[in-house]
């Protein structure tokens, strides 16, 4: 891999833990690779290592105070936020993780990070019990679900006397992660990925509708992961609660029928289709143009089947010549007999992969930031993915999608892996 970081600007946030001393090595390595490194330190960090050390290593003034505006022609934290190709926090203390997870902006690092749209890499360091505290776990999951990448702490002798997980990753490991994010290969570059996410909205009248609990988070995580792997991503999105990712072509739809049309018209030229949306199987036969007034004690709503979008995509795919067939990935939300239902859906809907989860399990399914899934191909189970953030699940899925795609291209037989 080309390791040069020449022309790249890295914002390095250093927070107040003993591991702050390792940021000197990190700065020196990054500058050695040609990066422009702009260091921000919390007040606590300056107790462990002086700003002068990091200024000398980076040849840039170190920012410690958001109000210390040295150049009147710019607003420094906005200027730095805009200039960044990547923001890195090393070490990230439990306190800083909490601030970032909750959107606080009360010092130079937290304020600048709220203002930047650059990707974020976080290398935490703390006592083992702090690292395992549910509050810290929640904050890490929250940040990961928003797209932050983590270089996990190492296990070993901690400065506080404990032996356990919490030691800042070695500077070389952090540099590897930075290089991978900034100049790493983009395996989906030149590929078009279409993702559906969220729940559909089936109107009853102008003020009422039928929908479901889908938050859109799983589909968003897949769209973000595909974007970060260099794909051109189209996100067809129903009703969602989560923040829509940036850097994708967003198409907002309401009903299953609208989603069907939006997907079908964009299929030609698409390499991977991921149907993560929770599509209503039925819609009201009549959609009243005026608010329905109550009348009798009982009222029935007549429903009619919606188009099955995944099935339509699978059938469309099978009608294409081999070279134009997209890889089709469906989801199966089940509460029982997961494998049986998943394989049945895969065959019925003619998909290449099915991501199945038991939505009755804690830590899986609608609204959560984590998921527990099993990924199946035409020959059965490919991988059981234990509980992890939806972003991490998305990365696993794309790894499998990429290898299935290259296998299909090599064999031209339209069959993926499976055991
Ligand atoms: N799906 C779709 N169009 C529909 C219903 C479902 O495209 N009208 C897609 C979903 O996006 C998902 C997959 O089909 O990728 C499975 O969804 P699920 O609701 O689990 O399956 P159903 O077809 O509704 O099957 P069943 O009712 O038998 O559980």
CSV table of C-alpha atoms and ligand atoms in Angstrom, one decimal:
chain,number,residue,atom,x,y,z
A,1,UNK,CA,0.0,0.0,0.0
A,2,UNK,CA,1.2,3.5,-0.8
A,3,UNK,CA,1.9,4.9,2.6
A,4,UNK,CA,2.6,8.5,1.7
A,5,UNK,CA,0.3,11.0,3.4
A,6,UNK,CA,1.6,13.9,1.4
A,7,UNK,CA,-1.1,16.6,0.9
A,8,UNK,CA,-3.3,15.1,3.6
A,9,UNK,CA,-4.3,17.2,6.6
A,10,UNK,CA,-4.9,15.4,9.9
A,11,UNK,CA,-6.5,17.0,12.9
A,12,UNK,CA,-5.1,15.2,15.9
A,13,UNK,CA,-7.0,15.6,19.2
A,14,UNK,CA,-5.0,14.6,22.3
A,15,UNK,CA,-6.9,14.2,25.5
A,16,UNK,CA,-5.8,14.0,29.1
A,17,UNK,CA,-4.6,10.5,29.9
A,18,UNK,CA,-1.1,9.2,30.6
A,19,UNK,CA,-1.0,7.8,27.1
A,20,UNK,CA,-0.9,11.4,25.8
A,21,UNK,CA,2.9,11.0,25.8
A,22,UNK,CA,2.6,8.5,22.9
A,23,UNK,CA,1.1,11.3,20.7
A,24,UNK,CA,4.6,12.6,20.3
A,25,UNK,CA,5.6,9.4,18.5
A,26,UNK,CA,2.4,9.5,16.5
A,27,UNK,CA,3.0,13.1,15.4
A,28,UNK,CA,6.5,12.3,14.4
A,29,UNK,CA,5.4,9.3,12.3
A,30,UNK,CA,2.6,11.2,10.6
A,31,UNK,CA,4.9,14.1,9.7
A,32,UNK,CA,7.5,11.6,8.5
A,33,UNK,CA,4.8,10.3,6.0
A,34,UNK,CA,4.3,13.8,4.7
A,35,UNK,CA,1.0,14.7,6.5
A,36,UNK,CA,0.1,18.2,7.8
A,37,UNK,CA,-0.8,17.5,11.4
A,38,UNK,CA,-2.8,20.1,13.4
A,39,UNK,CA,-2.8,19.2,17.0
A,40,UNK,CA,-5.6,20.1,19.5
A,41,UNK,CA,-5.1,19.4,23.2
A,42,UNK,CA,-7.5,19.3,26.1
A,43,UNK,CA,-6.3,21.1,29.3
A,44,UNK,CA,-5.8,17.7,30.9
A,45,UNK,CA,-3.5,16.6,28.0
A,46,UNK,CA,-1.2,19.6,28.6
A,47,UNK,CA,-0.5,18.2,32.1
A,48,UNK,CA,1.0,15.1,30.6
A,49,UNK,CA,2.8,16.5,27.6
A,50,UNK,CA,3.6,20.1,26.7
A,51,UNK,CA,2.1,21.8,23.6
A,52,UNK,CA,5.6,22.9,22.7
A,53,UNK,CA,6.7,19.2,22.2
A,54,UNK,CA,3.9,18.6,19.7
A,55,UNK,CA,4.3,22.0,18.1
A,56,UNK,CA,8.0,21.3,17.6
A,57,UNK,CA,7.3,17.9,16.1
A,58,UNK,CA,4.5,19.1,13.7
A,59,UNK,CA,5.8,22.6,13.0
A,60,UNK,CA,2.3,23.9,13.6
A,61,UNK,CA,1.0,25.9,16.6
A,62,UNK,CA,-1.0,23.6,18.9
A,63,UNK,CA,-4.6,24.7,19.8
A,64,UNK,CA,-5.6,24.4,23.4
A,65,UNK,CA,-8.2,27.1,23.8
A,66,UNK,CA,-11.1,27.7,21.4
A,67,UNK,CA,-11.2,31.4,22.3
A,68,UNK,CA,-7.5,31.9,21.7
A,69,UNK,CA,-7.9,33.3,18.1
A,70,UNK,CA,-4.5,34.2,16.9
A,71,UNK,CA,-5.4,35.1,13.3
A,72,UNK,CA,-8.3,37.6,13.1
A,73,UNK,CA,-8.9,36.7,9.4
A,74,UNK,CA,-10.3,33.2,10.3
A,75,UNK,CA,-12.3,31.4,13.0
A,76,UNK,CA,-9.7,28.8,13.9
A,77,UNK,CA,-11.9,25.9,14.9
A,78,UNK,CA,-14.0,26.2,11.7
A,79,UNK,CA,-10.9,26.7,9.6
A,80,UNK,CA,-9.3,23.6,11.0
A,81,UNK,CA,-12.5,21.6,10.8
A,82,UNK,CA,-12.9,22.5,7.1
A,83,UNK,CA,-9.2,21.7,6.3
A,84,UNK,CA,-9.2,18.2,7.7
A,85,UNK,CA,-9.1,15.1,5.6
A,86,UNK,CA,-9.3,13.0,8.7
A,87,UNK,CA,-9.8,13.7,12.4
A,88,UNK,CA,-8.0,11.4,14.9
A,89,UNK,CA,-8.4,11.3,18.6
A,90,UNK,CA,-5.4,9.6,20.4
A,91,UNK,CA,-5.7,9.0,23.2
A,92,UNK,CA,-9.4,9.4,23.7
A,93,UNK,CA,-10.4,9.4,27.3
A,94,UNK,CA,-13.7,8.2,28.6
A,95,UNK,CA,-14.6,11.9,29.2
A,96,UNK,CA,-13.9,12.9,25.7
A,97,UNK,CA,-15.8,9.9,24.3
A,98,UNK,CA,-18.8,11.0,26.3
A,99,UNK,CA,-18.6,14.6,25.0
A,100,UNK,CA,-18.3,13.4,21.4
A,101,UNK,CA,-21.2,10.9,21.8
A,102,UNK,CA,-23.4,13.6,23.3
A,103,UNK,CA,-22.4,16.4,21.0
A,104,UNK,CA,-20.9,18.7,23.6
A,105,UNK,CA,-18.8,21.6,22.5
A,106,UNK,CA,-17.0,23.0,25.5
A,107,UNK,CA,-13.3,22.9,24.4
A,108,UNK,CA,-11.2,23.1,21.3
A,109,UNK,CA,-11.4,19.4,20.4
A,110,UNK,CA,-15.1,18.8,21.0
A,111,UNK,CA,-16.1,22.1,19.3
A,112,UNK,CA,-13.9,21.5,16.2
A,113,UNK,CA,-15.1,17.9,15.9
A,114,UNK,CA,-18.7,19.0,15.9
A,115,UNK,CA,-17.9,21.4,13.0
A,116,UNK,CA,-16.0,18.9,10.8
A,117,UNK,CA,-17.4,16.6,8.3
A,118,UNK,CA,-14.1,14.7,8.0
A,119,UNK,CA,-14.1,11.0,8.9
A,120,UNK,CA,-13.2,10.3,12.5
A,121,UNK,CA,-10.7,7.7,13.9
A,122,UNK,CA,-10.7,7.2,17.7
A,123,UNK,CA,-8.0,5.4,19.7
A,124,UNK,CA,-9.3,5.2,23.3
A,125,UNK,CA,-7.2,4.6,26.4
A,126,UNK,CA,-8.3,4.2,29.9
A,127,UNK,CA,-8.5,1.9,32.9
A,128,UNK,CA,-10.0,-1.5,32.2
A,129,UNK,CA,-13.1,-1.0,34.4
A,130,UNK,CA,-13.7,2.3,32.7
A,131,UNK,CA,-13.4,0.7,29.3
A,132,UNK,CA,-16.0,-2.0,30.3
A,133,UNK,CA,-18.4,0.5,32.0
A,134,UNK,CA,-21.8,0.4,30.3
A,135,UNK,CA,-21.7,4.2,29.8
A,136,UNK,CA,-18.5,4.0,27.9
A,137,UNK,CA,-19.8,1.0,25.9
A,138,UNK,CA,-22.9,3.0,25.0
A,139,UNK,CA,-20.8,6.0,23.9
A,140,UNK,CA,-18.5,3.8,21.8
A,141,UNK,CA,-21.5,2.2,20.1
A,142,UNK,CA,-23.1,5.5,19.5
A,143,UNK,CA,-20.0,6.9,17.9
A,144,UNK,CA,-19.4,3.8,15.9
A,145,UNK,CA,-23.0,3.8,14.6
A,146,UNK,CA,-22.4,7.3,13.4
A,147,UNK,CA,-19.5,6.1,11.4
A,148,UNK,CA,-16.5,6.6,13.7
A,149,UNK,CA,-13.7,4.1,13.2
A,150,UNK,CA,-12.0,2.7,16.4
A,151,UNK,CA,-8.5,1.5,17.0
A,152,UNK,CA,-9.3,-0.6,20.0
A,153,UNK,CA,-7.1,-0.4,23.1
A,154,UNK,CA,-4.6,-3.1,23.7
A,155,UNK,CA,-4.4,-5.5,26.6
A,156,UNK,CA,-1.5,-5.5,29.1
A,157,UNK,CA,-0.1,-3.6,32.0
A,158,UNK,CA,-1.9,-0.4,32.5
A,159,UNK,CA,-0.3,2.7,34.0
A,160,UNK,CA,-2.9,2.7,36.8
A,161,UNK,CA,-1.5,-0.7,38.0
A,162,UNK,CA,-4.2,-2.9,36.5
A,163,UNK,CA,-3.5,-5.6,33.9
A,164,UNK,CA,-6.3,-5.6,31.3
A,165,UNK,CA,-7.7,-3.9,28.2
A,166,UNK,CA,-7.3,-0.2,28.1
A,167,UNK,CA,-3.8,0.6,26.9
A,168,UNK,CA,-3.6,3.0,23.9
A,169,UNK,CA,-2.9,1.1,20.7
A,170,UNK,CA,0.7,1.5,19.7
A,171,UNK,CA,1.4,4.5,17.4
A,172,UNK,CA,2.4,2.3,14.5
A,173,UNK,CA,-1.0,0.6,14.7
A,174,UNK,CA,-2.8,4.0,14.7
A,175,UNK,CA,-0.7,5.1,11.8
A,176,UNK,CA,-1.7,1.9,9.8
A,177,UNK,CA,-5.4,2.7,10.5
A,178,UNK,CA,-4.9,6.3,9.4
A,179,UNK,CA,-3.1,5.2,6.2
A,180,UNK,CA,-5.8,2.7,5.5
A,181,UNK,CA,-8.5,5.4,5.9
A,182,UNK,CA,-6.7,8.1,3.8
A,183,UNK,CA,-4.9,6.2,1.1
A,184,UNK,CA,-6.0,2.6,1.5
A,185,UNK,CA,-7.4,0.7,-1.5
A,186,UNK,CA,-11.1,1.4,-2.2
A,187,UNK,CA,-12.4,-2.0,-3.1
A,188,UNK,CA,-15.8,-0.8,-4.3
A,189,UNK,CA,-14.4,2.1,-6.3
A,190,UNK,CA,-16.2,2.3,-9.7
A,191,UNK,CA,-19.1,0.2,-8.4
A,192,UNK,CA,-22.7,1.3,-8.0
A,193,UNK,CA,-24.5,0.2,-4.9
A,194,UNK,CA,-28.2,0.7,-4.3
A,195,UNK,CA,-29.5,0.4,-0.7
A,196,UNK,CA,-33.0,0.6,0.6
A,197,UNK,CA,-33.6,1.5,4.2
A,198,UNK,CA,-36.3,2.5,6.7
A,199,UNK,CA,-40.0,1.6,6.8
A,200,UNK,CA,-42.6,2.3,4.2
A,201,UNK,CA,-45.6,4.5,4.9
A,202,UNK,CA,-49.0,3.3,3.6
A,203,UNK,CA,-51.5,6.1,3.7
A,204,UNK,CA,-55.0,5.6,5.0
A,205,UNK,CA,-56.1,9.2,4.7
A,206,UNK,CA,-54.2,12.6,4.8
A,207,UNK,CA,-53.4,12.2,8.5
A,208,UNK,CA,-53.2,8.5,9.1
A,209,UNK,CA,-50.9,5.7,7.9
A,210,UNK,CA,-49.6,2.2,8.5
A,211,UNK,CA,-45.9,1.9,9.1
A,212,UNK,CA,-43.4,-0.2,11.2
A,213,UNK,CA,-40.6,0.2,13.7
A,214,UNK,CA,-37.7,0.3,11.3
A,215,UNK,CA,-35.2,3.0,12.2
A,216,UNK,CA,-33.2,2.7,8.9
A,217,UNK,CA,-30.0,2.3,10.9
A,218,UNK,CA,-28.9,-1.0,9.3
A,219,UNK,CA,-29.4,0.3,5.8
A,220,UNK,CA,-27.7,3.5,6.6
A,221,UNK,CA,-24.7,1.7,8.0
A,222,UNK,CA,-24.4,-0.4,4.8
A,223,UNK,CA,-24.7,2.8,2.7
A,224,UNK,CA,-21.9,4.5,4.7
A,225,UNK,CA,-19.7,1.4,4.6
A,226,UNK,CA,-20.1,1.1,0.8
A,227,UNK,CA,-19.5,4.9,0.4
A,228,UNK,CA,-16.3,4.6,2.4
A,229,UNK,CA,-15.2,1.7,0.2
A,230,UNK,CA,-15.4,4.0,-2.8
A,231,UNK,CA,-18.8,3.0,-4.2
A,232,UNK,CA,-21.3,5.4,-5.7
A,233,UNK,CA,-24.2,4.8,-3.4
A,234,UNK,CA,-27.9,5.4,-4.0
A,235,UNK,CA,-29.9,5.3,-0.8
A,236,UNK,CA,-33.7,4.8,-1.3
A,237,UNK,CA,-35.1,5.7,2.0
A,238,UNK,CA,-38.5,5.4,3.5
A,239,UNK,CA,-39.5,6.6,7.0
A,240,UNK,CA,-36.5,6.6,9.3
A,241,UNK,CA,-35.4,7.9,12.7
A,242,UNK,CA,-31.6,7.9,12.2
A,243,UNK,CA,-29.6,10.7,10.6
A,244,UNK,CA,-29.3,10.2,6.9
A,245,UNK,CA,-25.7,9.6,5.8
A,246,UNK,CA,-23.9,12.3,3.8
A,247,UNK,CA,-22.1,11.6,0.5
A,248,UNK,CA,-24.8,9.4,-1.0
A,249,UNK,CA,-27.5,10.0,-3.6
A,250,UNK,CA,-30.6,10.1,-1.4
A,251,UNK,CA,-34.0,9.3,-2.8
A,252,UNK,CA,-36.9,9.8,-0.3
A,253,UNK,CA,-40.0,7.7,-0.8
A,254,UNK,CA,-43.1,7.0,1.2
A,255,UNK,CA,-45.0,3.8,0.1
A,256,UNK,CA,-43.9,0.4,-1.0
A,257,UNK,CA,-45.1,1.2,-4.5
A,258,UNK,CA,-43.0,4.3,-4.7
A,259,UNK,CA,-40.0,2.4,-3.4
A,260,UNK,CA,-40.6,-0.3,-6.0
A,261,UNK,CA,-40.6,2.2,-8.8
A,262,UNK,CA,-37.6,4.1,-7.4
A,263,UNK,CA,-35.6,0.8,-7.2
A,264,UNK,CA,-36.6,-0.7,-10.5
A,265,UNK,CA,-35.8,2.4,-12.5
A,266,UNK,CA,-32.3,2.5,-11.0
A,267,UNK,CA,-31.4,-1.1,-11.5
A,268,UNK,CA,-29.5,-0.9,-14.9
A,269,UNK,CA,-25.8,-0.4,-14.2
A,270,UNK,CA,-26.1,-1.3,-10.5
A,271,UNK,CA,-23.5,-3.8,-9.2
A,272,UNK,CA,-24.9,-4.5,-5.7
A,273,UNK,CA,-28.5,-4.1,-4.5
A,274,UNK,CA,-29.2,-4.3,-0.7
A,275,UNK,CA,-32.8,-4.5,0.4
A,276,UNK,CA,-32.6,-3.5,4.0
A,277,UNK,CA,-35.9,-1.6,4.0
A,278,UNK,CA,-38.9,-2.9,6.0
A,279,UNK,CA,-41.5,-2.9,3.3
A,280,UNK,CA,-45.2,-3.2,4.2
A,281,UNK,CA,-46.7,-6.3,2.7
A,282,UNK,CA,-50.1,-4.7,2.4
A,283,UNK,CA,-51.6,-1.2,1.8
A,284,UNK,CA,-55.1,0.1,2.2
A,285,UNK,CA,-57.2,-0.5,-1.0
A,286,UNK,CA,-58.6,3.0,-0.8
A,287,UNK,CA,-56.6,6.1,0.3
A,288,UNK,CA,-59.2,8.7,1.4
A,289,UNK,CA,-58.4,12.1,0.1
A,290,UNK,CA,-60.1,13.6,3.2
A,291,UNK,CA,-59.8,12.7,6.8
A,292,UNK,CA,-62.0,9.7,7.6
A,293,UNK,CA,-64.7,10.7,10.2
A,294,UNK,CA,-65.6,8.2,12.9
A,295,UNK,CA,-69.0,6.5,12.4
A,296,UNK,CA,-69.9,3.1,13.7
A,297,UNK,CA,-68.3,1.2,16.7
A,298,UNK,CA,-66.4,-1.0,14.4
A,299,UNK,CA,-64.5,-0.1,11.2
A,300,UNK,CA,-62.6,-2.4,8.9
A,301,UNK,CA,-59.8,-1.4,6.6
A,302,UNK,CA,-59.4,-3.4,3.5
A,303,UNK,CA,-55.8,-4.1,2.5
A,304,UNK,CA,-54.3,-5.2,-0.7
A,305,UNK,CA,-50.9,-6.9,-1.3
A,306,UNK,CA,-47.9,-4.6,-2.1
A,307,UNK,CA,-45.4,-5.5,-4.8
A,308,UNK,CA,-42.6,-7.6,-3.5
A,309,UNK,CA,-39.7,-5.4,-4.4
A,310,UNK,CA,-36.9,-7.9,-3.6
A,311,UNK,CA,-38.7,-10.6,-5.7
A,312,UNK,CA,-39.0,-8.1,-8.6
A,313,UNK,CA,-35.3,-7.3,-8.3
A,314,UNK,CA,-34.4,-11.0,-8.3
A,315,UNK,CA,-36.5,-11.7,-11.3
A,316,UNK,CA,-35.1,-8.7,-13.2
A,317,UNK,CA,-31.6,-9.9,-12.4
A,318,UNK,CA,-32.3,-13.4,-13.7
A,319,UNK,CA,-33.4,-11.9,-17.0
A,320,UNK,CA,-30.1,-10.0,-17.5
A,321,UNK,CA,-27.1,-11.4,-19.3
A,322,UNK,CA,-24.4,-12.6,-16.8
A,323,UNK,CA,-22.2,-9.6,-17.1
A,324,UNK,CA,-25.0,-7.2,-16.2
A,325,UNK,CA,-26.5,-9.2,-13.2
A,326,UNK,CA,-26.2,-7.2,-9.9
A,327,UNK,CA,-25.5,-9.0,-6.7
A,328,UNK,CA,-28.8,-9.0,-4.8
A,329,UNK,CA,-28.9,-9.0,-1.0
A,330,UNK,CA,-32.1,-9.4,0.9
A,331,UNK,CA,-32.9,-9.3,4.6
A,332,UNK,CA,-35.1,-11.6,6.7
A,333,UNK,CA,-36.4,-10.4,10.0
A,334,UNK,CA,-37.7,-13.5,11.8
A,335,UNK,CA,-38.8,-14.5,15.2
A,336,UNK,CA,-38.4,-18.3,14.8
A,337,UNK,CA,-36.9,-21.0,12.6
A,338,UNK,CA,-34.5,-18.3,11.3
A,339,UNK,CA,-32.4,-20.5,9.0
A,340,UNK,CA,-35.5,-22.2,7.4
A,341,UNK,CA,-37.3,-19.0,6.7
A,342,UNK,CA,-34.1,-17.3,5.5
A,343,UNK,CA,-33.2,-20.0,3.0
A,344,UNK,CA,-36.8,-20.1,1.8
A,345,UNK,CA,-36.7,-16.3,1.2
A,346,UNK,CA,-33.4,-16.5,-0.6
A,347,UNK,CA,-34.7,-19.2,-3.0
A,348,UNK,CA,-38.2,-17.6,-3.5
A,349,UNK,CA,-36.9,-14.1,-4.0
A,350,UNK,CA,-33.9,-15.2,-6.1
A,351,UNK,CA,-31.3,-13.4,-4.1
A,352,UNK,CA,-27.6,-14.1,-3.9
A,353,UNK,CA,-27.3,-13.5,-0.1
A,354,UNK,CA,-29.7,-13.2,2.7
A,355,UNK,CA,-29.0,-11.4,6.0
A,356,UNK,CA,-31.2,-13.0,8.6
A,357,UNK,CA,-31.8,-11.9,12.2
A,358,UNK,CA,-33.9,-13.0,15.0
A,359,UNK,CA,-35.7,-9.7,15.9
A,360,UNK,CA,-36.8,-11.3,19.2
A,361,UNK,CA,-33.2,-11.3,20.4
A,362,UNK,CA,-31.9,-8.5,22.6
A,363,UNK,CA,-29.3,-6.5,20.7
A,364,UNK,CA,-30.7,-7.3,17.3
A,365,UNK,CA,-33.3,-5.8,14.9
A,366,UNK,CA,-35.3,-2.6,14.8
A,367,UNK,CA,-34.1,0.6,16.5
A,368,UNK,CA,-30.9,-0.8,18.2
A,369,UNK,CA,-27.4,0.3,17.4
A,370,UNK,CA,-26.2,-3.3,17.3
A,371,UNK,CA,-27.3,-6.4,15.4
A,372,UNK,CA,-26.8,-10.1,15.5
A,373,UNK,CA,-27.1,-11.7,12.0
A,374,UNK,CA,-26.5,-14.8,10.0
A,375,UNK,CA,-25.5,-14.5,6.4
A,376,UNK,CA,-26.7,-17.2,3.9
A,377,UNK,CA,-25.8,-17.9,0.3
A,378,UNK,CA,-27.4,-20.4,-2.1
A,379,UNK,CA,-25.5,-23.2,-0.5
A,380,UNK,CA,-26.4,-22.3,3.1
A,381,UNK,CA,-24.8,-20.5,6.0
A,382,UNK,CA,-21.8,-18.4,5.2
A,383,UNK,CA,-21.2,-16.7,8.5
A,384,UNK,CA,-22.8,-16.2,11.9
A,385,UNK,CA,-22.0,-12.7,12.9
A,386,UNK,CA,-22.2,-12.2,16.7
A,387,UNK,CA,-23.5,-9.0,18.4
A,388,UNK,CA,-21.7,-6.0,17.0
A,389,UNK,CA,-22.4,-2.4,15.9
A,390,UNK,CA,-24.5,-2.2,12.7
A,391,UNK,CA,-21.5,-0.5,11.0
A,392,UNK,CA,-19.4,-3.5,11.9
A,393,UNK,CA,-22.1,-5.9,10.6
A,394,UNK,CA,-22.2,-3.8,7.4
A,395,UNK,CA,-18.4,-4.2,6.9
A,396,UNK,CA,-18.8,-8.0,7.3
A,397,UNK,CA,-21.6,-8.1,4.8
A,398,UNK,CA,-19.7,-6.0,2.3
A,399,UNK,CA,-16.6,-8.3,2.7
A,400,UNK,CA,-18.8,-11.3,1.8
A,401,UNK,CA,-20.6,-9.3,-1.0
A,402,UNK,CA,-17.2,-8.4,-2.5
A,403,UNK,CA,-15.9,-11.9,-2.5
A,404,UNK,CA,-19.2,-13.3,-3.8
A,405,UNK,CA,-19.1,-10.7,-6.6
A,406,UNK,CA,-15.5,-11.5,-7.6
A,407,UNK,CA,-16.3,-15.3,-7.5
A,408,UNK,CA,-19.3,-14.8,-9.7
A,409,UNK,CA,-17.3,-12.7,-12.1
A,410,UNK,CA,-14.5,-15.3,-12.2
A,411,UNK,CA,-16.9,-18.3,-12.6
A,412,UNK,CA,-19.7,-16.6,-14.5
A,413,UNK,CA,-22.1,-19.1,-12.8
A,414,UNK,CA,-24.1,-16.8,-10.7
A,415,UNK,CA,-23.5,-18.8,-7.5
A,416,UNK,CA,-21.8,-17.5,-4.4
A,417,UNK,CA,-20.0,-19.2,-1.5
A,418,UNK,CA,-21.6,-21.3,1.1
A,419,UNK,CA,-21.0,-24.4,3.3
B,1,LIG,N1,-39.4,-7.1,0.8
B,1,LIG,C1,-39.6,-6.4,-0.3
B,1,LIG,N2,-40.9,-6.1,-0.7
B,1,LIG,C2,-42.0,-6.5,0.1
B,1,LIG,C3,-41.7,-7.2,1.3
B,1,LIG,C4,-40.4,-7.5,1.6
B,1,LIG,O1,-38.7,-6.0,-1.1
B,1,LIG,N3,-43.2,-6.2,-0.2
B,1,LIG,C5,-38.0,-7.4,1.1
B,1,LIG,C6,-37.4,-6.8,2.3
B,1,LIG,O2,-36.8,-5.5,2.0
B,1,LIG,C7,-36.4,-7.8,2.8
B,1,LIG,C8,-37.0,-9.1,2.4
B,1,LIG,O3,-37.9,-8.8,1.4
B,1,LIG,O4,-35.1,-7.6,2.1
B,1,LIG,C9,-37.6,-9.9,3.4
B,1,LIG,O5,-38.6,-9.1,4.1
B,1,LIG,P1,-39.6,-9.8,5.1
B,1,LIG,O6,-40.5,-8.8,5.6
B,1,LIG,O7,-38.8,-10.6,6.2
B,1,LIG,O8,-40.2,-10.9,4.2
B,1,LIG,P2,-41.6,-11.1,3.6
B,1,LIG,O9,-41.6,-11.2,2.1
B,1,LIG,O10,-42.6,-10.1,4.1
B,1,LIG,O11,-41.9,-12.5,4.1
B,1,LIG,P3,-42.9,-13.1,5.2
B,1,LIG,O12,-44.1,-12.2,5.3
B,1,LIG,O13,-43.1,-14.5,4.8
B,1,LIG,O14,-42.1,-13.1,6.5
